């Protein structure tokens, strides 16, 4: 199978500080790829590089066979969408207006959203169970609701790859599960490729087909959850002793802290 | 059963509301034409446009030579200041930004004060030097704040504050050392003076303002996304740096232009965008036309007060806008302060 997104020996530095280096990675159609790693291991940088927000000084990124550099911002936004960790709206927009922002890369300069744009936006609202507050101000929503609206906006971009930066960091158990179930259904039903950065090793283990573990900006291990999420890997990368057993329901690796 | 959800904004809605605001503008202008020290009847105002008023009638002279150019100038300046306020608030993601915040206006003021000190006239000398001052400031802003450190908003803002402080110091210096009639001209200008309007000025301002509005309007959707965060805008496909550069430059030029002909009229660029957002929401495709047209009506009304309230004397129009604006602003801060402080 041909990958949609290919990273070849990608490196990015903030001034003197090298955030990621020598990243070789493929993202395939319809897969869920989890990115794990401790704070400062380069997870967010890697995601921003994959969305073209940061332009790597080293290596190159391809969408199918075309390098990123050949794409304009708006073309790129039709291929790859990103859901950031946090989002602040200074001015009051309704949920629907926020989701319609996702149509920006599909519209010409002075064009207004049309019937099809509305359909796409409403579908995205439905998929994320946010349709009921379509006409409410984004300021009135809770953290979990807002997070789902931002995912809806990313869906409205109709991308092939969707990048999520710790989508569950502020959410309680129920919403965490909901978000990951949503991610899972997007990849299954819509064939979307999802790349998700998370601090939650167990959820990553449960929902991702492939997992990458980053250490100091490089890929330390890549493979199926069983291969990557092991006690020795986690101890080496996170510098913290752990117990790894199997989740009785899914058979996937499960991480606990020793006393 | 799902309820139907309507499209939040359609071209029809933008056009309808803009036309309504145009109608308000025409009404306000017509009322303003009738008001003034000299009595002019509604019939004479109508006669002016139907041609039944004789050209050598004193009423015709008052209307055409004095009131009309002043009203048109007030309209253009009010339009521009509100437009600038809307765009700057979006670009800087700051609901407290006004179009003077980058210090372009203080550069204009410096030029104007210099021209008044040298005894230059209001038909050419003052606006020319004032506009030159604005251009100098824009150059400083772009070379100091923008070019060296990217288009980062807080850097631009800080550069603006510093430029503002510097030019204000020079202006204060001139105010301190000049004690003759020029001082009155200076102070009047610094608080906004629309009494020097001439048709040649209007013919110069109007076309530039039309072009600037069209350019800024073409960035309306970009501005929507930029208010949601620059990185978000980038993710959604906006060429953020380019949009910011073009908008900053266009607004700054327009501010330099209108300030050169009207002085520093404060608060309108802050309040009108706010009222617009409260009444019509945050979508700049609607906000830009309605707030700008509303600003035009507002400044015509404020200037009508300025020239009639202590008639036959006049107040600088900036006194009126600040007098109405400051309490309103405090009200807004009290009501919305908690919302704004949220980062």
Coordinates of C-alpha atoms in Angstrom, one line a residue:
Chain A
X1 CA 0.0 0.0 0.0
X2 CA 1.2 3.5 -0.8
X3 CA 1.5 5.9 2.1
X4 CA -0.4 9.2 2.0
X5 CA 2.2 11.1 4.1
X6 CA 5.9 10.3 4.0
X7 CA 8.5 12.0 6.2
X8 CA 12.1 11.5 5.0
X9 CA 14.9 12.2 7.4
X10 CA 13.1 15.2 8.8
X11 CA 14.7 17.5 11.3
X12 CA 13.6 20.7 13.0
X13 CA 15.4 23.1 15.3
X14 CA 14.2 26.0 17.3
X15 CA 17.4 28.1 16.9
X16 CA 20.1 26.0 18.5
X17 CA 17.8 23.5 20.0
X18 CA 17.1 20.5 18.0
X19 CA 13.5 19.4 18.6
X20 CA 13.3 16.5 16.2
X21 CA 15.9 14.8 14.1
X22 CA 16.2 12.0 11.5
X23 CA 12.5 11.2 11.5
X24 CA 11.5 8.6 8.8
X25 CA 7.8 7.9 8.9
X26 CA 4.9 6.9 6.7
X27 CA 1.2 7.5 7.4
X28 CA -1.1 5.1 5.5
X29 CA -4.7 5.5 4.5
X30 CA -7.3 4.8 7.2
X31 CA -4.8 4.0 9.9
X32 CA -4.6 5.3 13.5
X33 CA -1.0 6.1 14.4
X34 CA -0.2 7.0 18.0
X35 CA 2.7 9.1 19.0
X36 CA 4.0 8.6 22.6
X37 CA 6.9 10.2 24.4
X38 CA 7.7 12.2 27.5
X39 CA 7.5 16.0 27.7
X40 CA 9.9 17.7 25.4
X41 CA 10.5 14.6 23.3
X42 CA 9.3 16.5 20.2
X43 CA 5.7 15.2 19.8
X44 CA 4.1 18.5 19.2
X45 CA 6.9 19.7 16.9
X46 CA 6.6 16.5 14.8
X47 CA 2.8 17.2 14.5
X48 CA 3.4 20.8 13.5
X49 CA 5.9 19.7 10.9
X50 CA 3.4 17.2 9.5
X51 CA 0.9 20.0 9.1
X52 CA 3.4 22.3 7.4
X53 CA 3.1 24.9 10.2
X54 CA 6.8 24.5 10.9
X55 CA 9.0 24.0 7.9
X56 CA 11.7 21.5 8.7
X57 CA 15.3 22.6 8.0
X58 CA 16.3 19.1 7.2
X59 CA 14.7 16.3 5.1
X60 CA 11.4 16.5 3.3
X61 CA 7.7 15.6 3.6
X62 CA 5.6 14.2 0.8
X63 CA 1.9 13.9 0.2
X64 CA 1.9 10.9 -2.0
X65 CA 4.6 11.9 -4.4
X66 CA 4.5 15.7 -4.1
X67 CA 6.7 17.5 -1.6
X68 CA 5.0 19.9 0.8
X69 CA 6.8 22.8 -0.7
X70 CA 4.7 22.4 -3.8
X71 CA 1.5 23.0 -1.9
X72 CA 0.0 26.3 -1.0
X73 CA -1.4 26.7 2.5
X74 CA -4.9 26.3 1.4
X75 CA -4.2 23.2 -0.7
X76 CA -2.4 21.7 2.3
X77 CA -5.4 22.4 4.5
X78 CA -7.5 20.3 2.2
X79 CA -5.1 17.4 2.7
X80 CA -4.1 17.6 6.3
X81 CA -6.1 19.0 9.3
X82 CA -4.9 19.6 12.8
X83 CA -6.7 19.7 16.1
X84 CA -4.6 21.7 18.5
X85 CA -4.3 21.1 22.2
X86 CA -6.1 24.3 23.1
X87 CA -7.9 27.0 21.2
X88 CA -8.9 30.4 22.3
X89 CA -11.6 32.4 20.7
X90 CA -11.2 36.1 21.4
X91 CA -14.5 37.0 19.8
X92 CA -17.8 35.2 20.0
X93 CA -18.6 32.8 17.2
X94 CA -21.3 30.2 17.2
X95 CA -20.4 26.5 17.0
X96 CA -21.6 26.3 13.5
X97 CA -19.6 29.4 12.5
X98 CA -16.5 27.7 14.0
X99 CA -17.1 24.5 12.1
X100 CA -17.7 26.4 8.9
X101 CA -14.2 27.9 9.3
X102 CA -13.1 24.5 8.2
X103 CA -14.5 25.3 4.8
X104 CA -12.0 28.1 4.3
X105 CA -9.6 26.2 2.1
X106 CA -12.5 25.1 -0.1
X107 CA -13.8 28.5 -0.9
X108 CA -12.6 31.2 -3.2
X109 CA -11.7 34.6 -1.9
X110 CA -15.0 36.4 -1.8
X111 CA -17.2 33.3 -1.9
X112 CA -19.8 32.6 0.9
X113 CA -20.5 29.1 2.2
X114 CA -23.0 27.4 0.0
X115 CA -25.3 24.4 0.3
X116 CA -22.6 21.8 0.1
X117 CA -20.5 23.6 2.7
X118 CA -23.5 23.5 5.0
X119 CA -24.0 19.8 4.4
X120 CA -20.4 19.0 5.2
X121 CA -20.5 21.2 8.3
X122 CA -23.7 19.5 9.5
X123 CA -22.3 16.1 8.9
X124 CA -19.2 17.0 10.9
X125 CA -21.4 18.3 13.7
X126 CA -23.4 15.0 13.6
X127 CA -20.3 12.8 13.6
X128 CA -19.0 14.6 16.7
X129 CA -22.4 14.8 18.5
X130 CA -22.2 18.5 18.6
X131 CA -25.2 19.4 16.4
X132 CA -27.4 20.2 19.4
X133 CA -25.3 23.3 20.2
X134 CA -24.7 24.4 16.6
X135 CA -26.2 27.8 17.3
X136 CA -24.7 28.3 20.7
X137 CA -21.6 30.5 21.3
X138 CA -18.3 28.6 21.5
X139 CA -17.7 30.5 24.7
X140 CA -20.6 28.7 26.4
X141 CA -19.2 25.2 25.8
X142 CA -17.4 23.0 28.2
X143 CA -13.8 21.8 27.5
X144 CA -15.0 18.4 26.2
X145 CA -17.7 19.9 24.0
X146 CA -15.2 22.5 22.6
X147 CA -12.7 19.7 21.8
X148 CA -15.4 17.9 19.8
X149 CA -16.3 21.1 18.0
X150 CA -12.6 21.5 17.0
X151 CA -12.6 18.0 15.7
X152 CA -15.8 18.8 13.7
X153 CA -14.0 21.8 12.2
X154 CA -11.1 19.6 11.2
X155 CA -13.6 17.2 9.6
X156 CA -15.2 20.0 7.7
X157 CA -11.9 20.6 6.0
X158 CA -12.4 17.1 4.4
X159 CA -8.8 16.2 4.8
X160 CA -7.2 12.8 4.2
X161 CA -5.1 13.0 7.3
X162 CA -6.1 14.4 10.6
X163 CA -3.6 15.3 13.3
X164 CA -4.6 15.5 17.0
X165 CA -2.4 17.0 19.6
X166 CA -3.4 15.5 23.0
X167 CA -7.1 15.7 22.3
X168 CA -8.0 14.3 25.7
X169 CA -5.7 16.1 28.0
X170 CA -8.4 18.1 29.7
X171 CA -11.2 15.6 29.5
X172 CA -12.6 13.2 32.1
X173 CA -12.9 9.5 31.5
X174 CA -16.1 9.5 29.7
X175 CA -15.1 12.1 27.1
X176 CA -11.7 10.5 26.7
X177 CA -13.4 7.3 25.7
X178 CA -15.8 9.2 23.4
X179 CA -13.0 11.0 21.6
X180 CA -11.1 7.9 21.0
X181 CA -14.2 6.0 19.8
X182 CA -14.8 8.9 17.5
X183 CA -11.3 8.7 16.1
X184 CA -11.7 5.0 15.7
X185 CA -15.0 5.4 13.8
X186 CA -13.5 8.1 11.6
X187 CA -10.8 5.9 10.4
X188 CA -13.0 2.8 10.0
X189 CA -16.0 4.5 8.3
X190 CA -14.5 7.5 6.5
X191 CA -11.1 6.0 5.8
X192 CA -9.4 8.9 7.4
X193 CA -5.8 8.6 8.6
X194 CA -5.5 9.8 12.1
X195 CA -2.2 10.7 13.9
X196 CA -2.7 11.2 17.6
X197 CA -0.3 12.5 20.1
X198 CA -1.2 11.5 23.6
X199 CA 0.1 11.2 27.1
X200 CA -2.4 8.4 27.7
X201 CA -0.4 5.2 27.0
X202 CA -3.4 2.9 27.7
X203 CA -5.8 4.6 25.3
X204 CA -3.1 4.8 22.6
X205 CA -2.4 1.1 23.2
X206 CA -6.1 0.3 22.9
X207 CA -7.1 2.4 19.8
X208 CA -3.9 2.7 17.7
X209 CA -2.8 0.2 15.1
X210 CA 0.7 1.5 15.1
X211 CA 2.6 3.4 17.7
X212 CA 5.7 5.5 17.6
X213 CA 7.7 6.2 20.7
X214 CA 9.8 9.4 20.6
X215 CA 12.9 10.1 22.7
X216 CA 14.9 13.3 22.5
X217 CA 13.4 14.1 19.1
X218 CA 14.1 10.7 17.5
X219 CA 12.0 7.7 16.9
X220 CA 13.0 5.2 19.6
X221 CA 10.6 2.5 18.6
X222 CA 7.9 2.0 16.0
X223 CA 5.5 -0.8 15.5
X224 CA 2.3 -2.4 16.8
X225 CA 1.3 -1.6 20.3
X226 CA 2.5 -5.0 21.6
X227 CA 6.0 -4.4 20.2
X228 CA 6.3 -0.8 21.4
X229 CA 4.5 -0.6 24.7
X230 CA 6.8 -2.7 26.7
X231 CA 8.2 -2.2 30.2
X232 CA 11.8 -1.9 29.0
X233 CA 10.9 0.7 26.3
X234 CA 8.8 2.8 28.6
X235 CA 11.5 2.7 31.3
X236 CA 14.1 3.7 28.8
X237 CA 12.1 6.5 27.2
X238 CA 10.1 7.9 30.2
X239 CA 12.9 7.2 32.8
X240 CA 10.3 5.7 35.0
X241 CA 9.7 2.1 36.1
X242 CA 6.4 0.6 35.1
X243 CA 4.5 -2.7 35.1
X244 CA 3.0 -3.8 31.7
X245 CA 0.4 -6.4 31.6
X246 CA -2.6 -7.1 29.2
X247 CA -5.9 -5.4 29.3
X248 CA -8.3 -8.3 30.0
X249 CA -10.9 -7.0 27.6
X250 CA -8.7 -6.1 24.6
X251 CA -5.6 -8.0 25.1
X252 CA -3.6 -4.8 24.4
X253 CA -0.7 -3.8 26.6
X254 CA -1.7 -2.0 29.8
X255 CA 0.6 0.2 31.9
X256 CA 0.6 0.6 35.7
X257 CA 2.9 2.3 38.0
X258 CA 4.7 0.1 40.6
X259 CA 4.1 1.1 44.3
Chain B
X1 CA -36.5 14.9 14.3
X2 CA -33.7 17.3 13.8
X3 CA -34.4 21.0 13.8
X4 CA -33.3 22.9 10.7
X5 CA -30.2 25.0 11.1
X6 CA -29.8 28.0 8.9
X7 CA -26.7 29.3 7.2
X8 CA -25.3 31.8 9.6
X9 CA -24.4 34.4 7.0
X10 CA -25.5 34.8 3.4
X11 CA -24.6 37.5 0.8
X12 CA -28.2 38.6 1.0
X13 CA -28.0 39.4 4.7
X14 CA -24.8 41.4 4.2
X15 CA -26.3 43.4 1.4
X16 CA -29.6 44.0 3.2
X17 CA -28.0 45.2 6.4
X18 CA -25.5 47.3 4.6
X19 CA -28.3 49.0 2.6
X20 CA -30.1 49.7 5.9
X21 CA -27.0 51.2 7.3
X22 CA -26.6 53.3 4.1
X23 CA -30.1 54.6 4.6
X24 CA -29.4 55.5 8.2
X25 CA -26.3 57.3 7.0
X26 CA -28.3 59.3 4.4
X27 CA -30.9 60.2 7.0
X28 CA -28.3 61.3 9.6
X29 CA -26.5 63.4 6.9
X30 CA -29.7 65.0 5.9
X31 CA -30.6 66.0 9.4
X32 CA -27.1 67.2 10.0
X33 CA -27.4 69.5 6.9
X34 CA -30.4 71.2 8.4
X35 CA -28.7 71.9 11.7
X36 CA -26.3 74.7 12.4
X37 CA -25.9 78.3 13.5
X38 CA -27.6 79.7 10.4
X39 CA -31.3 78.6 10.1
X40 CA -31.9 76.4 7.0
X41 CA -35.3 74.8 6.5
X42 CA -35.9 71.2 5.4
X43 CA -37.5 72.7 2.2
X44 CA -34.3 74.4 1.4
X45 CA -32.2 71.3 1.9
X46 CA -34.5 69.4 -0.4
X47 CA -34.4 72.3 -2.9
X48 CA -30.7 72.0 -2.9
X49 CA -30.9 68.6 -4.5
X50 CA -33.9 69.1 -6.7
X51 CA -32.4 72.3 -8.1
X52 CA -35.2 74.6 -6.9
X53 CA -32.8 76.5 -4.6
X54 CA -31.1 79.3 -6.4
X55 CA -27.3 79.0 -6.5
X56 CA -26.8 82.5 -5.1
X57 CA -29.2 82.0 -2.2
X58 CA -27.2 82.4 1.1
X59 CA -28.7 79.0 2.2
X60 CA -27.2 77.3 -0.8
X61 CA -23.8 78.8 0.0
X62 CA -24.0 77.7 3.6
X63 CA -25.1 74.2 2.6
X64 CA -22.7 73.6 -0.3
X65 CA -19.6 75.5 0.8
X66 CA -19.7 74.9 4.6
X67 CA -21.9 72.1 5.8
X68 CA -21.9 69.5 3.0
X69 CA -18.1 69.2 2.7
X70 CA -17.8 68.9 6.4
X71 CA -20.5 66.3 6.6
X72 CA -18.9 64.3 3.9
X73 CA -15.5 64.5 5.6
X74 CA -17.1 63.4 8.9
X75 CA -18.6 60.5 7.1
X76 CA -15.4 59.4 5.4
X77 CA -13.4 59.8 8.6
X78 CA -15.9 57.9 10.7
X79 CA -16.0 55.2 8.1
X80 CA -12.2 54.9 8.0
X81 CA -11.7 55.0 11.8
X82 CA -14.3 52.3 12.4
X83 CA -12.9 50.1 9.5
X84 CA -9.4 50.5 10.9
X85 CA -10.7 49.6 14.4
X86 CA -12.4 46.5 13.2
X87 CA -9.4 45.3 11.3
X88 CA -6.8 46.1 14.0
X89 CA -8.9 44.4 16.7
X90 CA -9.0 41.3 14.6
X91 CA -5.3 41.4 13.6
X92 CA -4.1 41.9 17.1
X93 CA -6.8 39.6 18.5
X94 CA -7.4 42.3 21.0
X95 CA -10.9 43.8 21.5
X96 CA -9.2 46.8 23.2
X97 CA -7.1 47.8 20.2
X98 CA -8.0 50.9 18.3
X99 CA -6.7 52.2 14.9
X100 CA -4.3 54.6 16.7
X101 CA -2.7 51.9 18.8
X102 CA 0.3 51.4 16.5
X103 CA 1.3 55.0 16.8
X104 CA 0.7 55.9 13.2
X105 CA -1.6 58.7 14.3
X106 CA 1.0 60.2 16.7
X107 CA 3.4 60.3 13.7
X108 CA 0.6 62.2 11.8
X109 CA 0.1 64.5 14.8
X110 CA 3.8 65.2 14.9
X111 CA 3.8 66.2 11.2
X112 CA 0.7 68.4 11.7
X113 CA 2.0 70.1 14.8
X114 CA 5.3 70.8 12.9
X115 CA 3.3 72.3 10.0
X116 CA 1.3 74.5 12.4
X117 CA 4.5 75.7 14.1
X118 CA 5.9 76.7 10.8
X119 CA 2.7 78.6 10.0
X120 CA 1.6 76.4 7.1
X121 CA -2.0 76.4 6.0
X122 CA -4.7 73.8 6.5
X123 CA -5.5 73.4 2.8
X124 CA -2.2 71.8 1.9
X125 CA 0.7 72.2 4.4
X126 CA -0.8 70.6 7.5
X127 CA -2.3 67.5 5.7
X128 CA 0.9 67.0 3.6
X129 CA 3.3 67.1 6.6
X130 CA 0.9 65.1 8.7
X131 CA 0.7 62.4 6.1
X132 CA 4.4 62.4 5.7
X133 CA 4.6 61.9 9.5
X134 CA 2.3 58.9 9.2
X135 CA 4.4 57.4 6.4
X136 CA 7.6 57.9 8.5
X137 CA 5.9 56.0 11.4
X138 CA 4.8 53.2 9.1
X139 CA 8.3 52.9 7.8
X140 CA 9.6 52.8 11.4
X141 CA 7.0 50.2 12.4
X142 CA 7.7 48.0 9.5
X143 CA 11.5 48.2 9.8
X144 CA 11.8 48.0 13.6
X145 CA 8.8 45.9 14.6
X146 CA 7.8 43.8 11.7
X147 CA 10.8 43.1 9.5
X148 CA 13.4 42.2 12.1
X149 CA 11.2 40.0 14.2
X150 CA 8.5 38.7 11.9
X151 CA 4.9 39.8 12.1
X152 CA 4.5 38.9 15.7
X153 CA 1.6 40.9 17.1
X154 CA 3.0 41.8 20.6
X155 CA 6.3 43.0 19.0
X156 CA 4.4 45.3 16.6
X157 CA 2.2 46.5 19.5
X158 CA 5.2 47.3 21.6
X159 CA 6.9 49.1 18.8
X160 CA 3.8 51.1 18.4
X161 CA 3.6 52.1 22.0
X162 CA 7.2 53.2 22.0
X163 CA 6.7 55.3 18.8
X164 CA 3.6 56.8 20.3
X165 CA 5.4 57.8 23.5
X166 CA 8.3 59.3 21.5
X167 CA 6.1 61.5 19.2
X168 CA 3.8 62.5 22.1
X169 CA 6.9 63.8 23.8
X170 CA 7.8 66.0 20.8
X171 CA 4.3 67.3 20.5
X172 CA 4.2 68.2 24.2
X173 CA 7.5 70.0 23.7
X174 CA 6.0 72.2 21.0
X175 CA 2.8 72.8 23.1
X176 CA 5.0 73.9 26.0
X177 CA 7.1 76.4 24.0
X178 CA 4.4 78.0 21.8
X179 CA 2.1 80.5 23.4
X180 CA 0.4 82.3 20.5
X181 CA -2.6 81.6 18.3
X182 CA -0.9 78.6 16.9
X183 CA -1.4 76.8 20.2
X184 CA -5.2 77.0 19.7
X185 CA -4.9 75.5 16.2
X186 CA -2.7 72.8 17.6
X187 CA -4.9 71.8 20.4
X188 CA -8.0 71.9 18.2
X189 CA -6.3 69.7 15.7
X190 CA -5.1 67.3 18.4
X191 CA -8.7 66.8 19.5
X192 CA -10.1 66.3 16.0
X193 CA -11.1 69.1 13.7
X194 CA -13.4 68.6 10.7
X195 CA -14.0 72.3 10.0
X196 CA -11.1 72.5 7.5
X197 CA -12.8 70.3 5.0
X198 CA -12.5 71.2 1.3
X199 CA -13.8 69.4 -1.8
X200 CA -10.3 68.9 -3.1
X201 CA -9.5 67.0 0.2
X202 CA -12.6 64.8 -0.2
X203 CA -11.7 64.0 -3.8
X204 CA -8.4 62.8 -2.6
X205 CA -9.6 60.8 0.4
X206 CA -12.7 59.1 -1.1
X207 CA -11.2 57.0 -3.9
X208 CA -8.3 55.8 -1.7
X209 CA -10.8 54.9 1.0
X210 CA -12.9 52.9 -1.5
X211 CA -9.9 51.0 -2.8
X212 CA -8.6 50.3 0.8
X213 CA -12.1 49.1 1.9
X214 CA -12.2 46.7 -1.0
X215 CA -8.8 45.3 -0.3
X216 CA -9.6 44.9 3.4
X217 CA -13.0 43.3 2.7
X218 CA -11.3 40.7 0.5
X219 CA -9.5 39.6 3.7
X220 CA -12.7 39.4 5.8
X221 CA -12.7 35.6 6.0
X222 CA -9.0 35.6 6.7
X223 CA -9.6 38.0 9.6
X224 CA -12.3 35.7 11.0
X225 CA -9.8 32.9 11.2
X226 CA -7.0 35.1 12.6
X227 CA -9.2 36.1 15.5
X228 CA -9.4 32.3 16.3
X229 CA -5.6 32.3 16.6
X230 CA -2.8 32.7 14.1
X231 CA -1.7 29.1 14.3
X232 CA -5.3 28.0 13.8
X233 CA -5.6 30.3 10.8
X234 CA -2.5 28.8 9.3
X235 CA -3.8 25.3 9.9
X236 CA -7.0 26.2 8.1
X237 CA -5.2 27.5 5.0
X238 CA -4.7 31.2 5.6
X239 CA -1.4 32.7 4.5
X240 CA -1.3 34.5 7.8
X241 CA 1.9 36.6 7.4
X242 CA 0.8 37.9 4.0
X243 CA -2.7 38.7 5.2
X244 CA -1.3 40.5 8.3
X245 CA 1.2 42.5 6.3
X246 CA -1.3 43.7 3.7
X247 CA -3.9 44.6 6.3
X248 CA -1.5 46.4 8.7
X249 CA -0.1 48.4 5.8
X250 CA -3.5 49.3 4.3
X251 CA -5.1 50.3 7.6
X252 CA -2.0 52.3 8.6
X253 CA -2.0 54.2 5.3
X254 CA -5.7 55.0 5.6
X255 CA -5.2 56.1 9.2
X256 CA -2.4 58.4 8.2
X257 CA -4.6 59.7 5.4
X258 CA -7.7 60.5 7.5
X259 CA -5.8 61.8 10.5
X260 CA -4.0 64.2 8.1
X261 CA -7.3 65.9 7.3
X262 CA -9.2 65.6 10.5
X263 CA -6.8 65.4 13.4
X264 CA -7.0 62.8 16.2
X265 CA -10.6 61.8 16.8
X266 CA -10.5 59.2 19.5
X267 CA -12.7 56.5 20.8
X268 CA -14.8 56.0 17.6
X269 CA -12.4 53.4 16.3
X270 CA -12.7 51.5 19.6
X271 CA -16.4 51.8 20.3
X272 CA -18.0 51.4 16.9
X273 CA -16.4 48.0 16.2
X274 CA -17.5 46.9 19.6
X275 CA -21.1 47.9 19.0
X276 CA -20.9 46.2 15.7
X277 CA -19.7 43.0 17.2
X278 CA -22.4 43.1 19.9
X279 CA -25.1 43.7 17.4
X280 CA -24.0 41.7 14.4
X281 CA -21.6 39.1 15.6
X282 CA -18.0 38.5 14.8
X283 CA -18.1 37.6 11.1
X284 CA -16.0 40.3 9.4
X285 CA -17.9 39.8 6.1
X286 CA -20.8 41.5 7.8
X287 CA -19.0 43.5 10.4
X288 CA -16.7 45.4 8.1
X289 CA -19.5 47.0 6.0
X290 CA -22.0 47.6 8.8
X291 CA -19.5 48.9 11.4
X292 CA -17.8 51.2 8.8
X293 CA -21.2 52.7 7.7
X294 CA -22.3 53.0 11.3
X295 CA -19.1 54.8 12.1
X296 CA -19.8 57.2 9.3
X297 CA -23.2 58.0 10.7
X298 CA -21.9 58.2 14.3
X299 CA -19.2 60.8 13.4
X300 CA -21.5 62.9 11.4
X301 CA -23.9 63.0 14.4
X302 CA -21.0 63.7 16.8
X303 CA -19.7 66.5 14.6
X304 CA -23.2 68.0 14.3
X305 CA -23.2 68.2 18.1
X306 CA -19.7 69.6 18.1
X307 CA -20.7 72.5 15.9
X308 CA -24.1 73.3 17.4
X309 CA -23.9 72.6 21.1
X310 CA -22.2 75.8 22.1
X311 CA -23.1 77.6 18.9
X312 CA -21.8 80.0 17.5
X313 CA -18.6 78.6 19.1
X314 CA -17.4 75.1 18.2
X315 CA -16.0 72.2 20.1
X316 CA -13.4 69.8 18.7
X317 CA -15.3 66.7 17.6
X318 CA -12.9 64.5 19.6
X319 CA -14.2 66.1 22.8
X320 CA -17.7 64.8 21.9
X321 CA -16.6 61.3 20.9
X322 CA -14.4 61.0 24.0
X323 CA -17.2 62.5 26.2
X324 CA -19.6 59.9 24.9
X325 CA -17.1 57.2 24.4
X326 CA -15.3 57.0 27.8
X327 CA -18.4 56.3 29.9
X328 CA -19.5 53.7 27.4
X329 CA -16.1 52.1 27.4
X330 CA -16.2 51.8 31.2
X331 CA -19.6 50.3 31.0
X332 CA -18.3 47.7 28.5
X333 CA -15.3 46.9 30.7
X334 CA -17.5 46.3 33.7
X335 CA -19.9 44.2 31.8
X336 CA -17.4 42.2 29.7
X337 CA -14.2 42.5 31.6
X338 CA -14.2 38.9 32.7
X339 CA -14.6 37.7 29.2
X340 CA -11.8 39.8 27.8
X341 CA -9.3 38.8 30.5
X342 CA -9.6 35.2 29.5
X343 CA -6.5 34.6 27.5

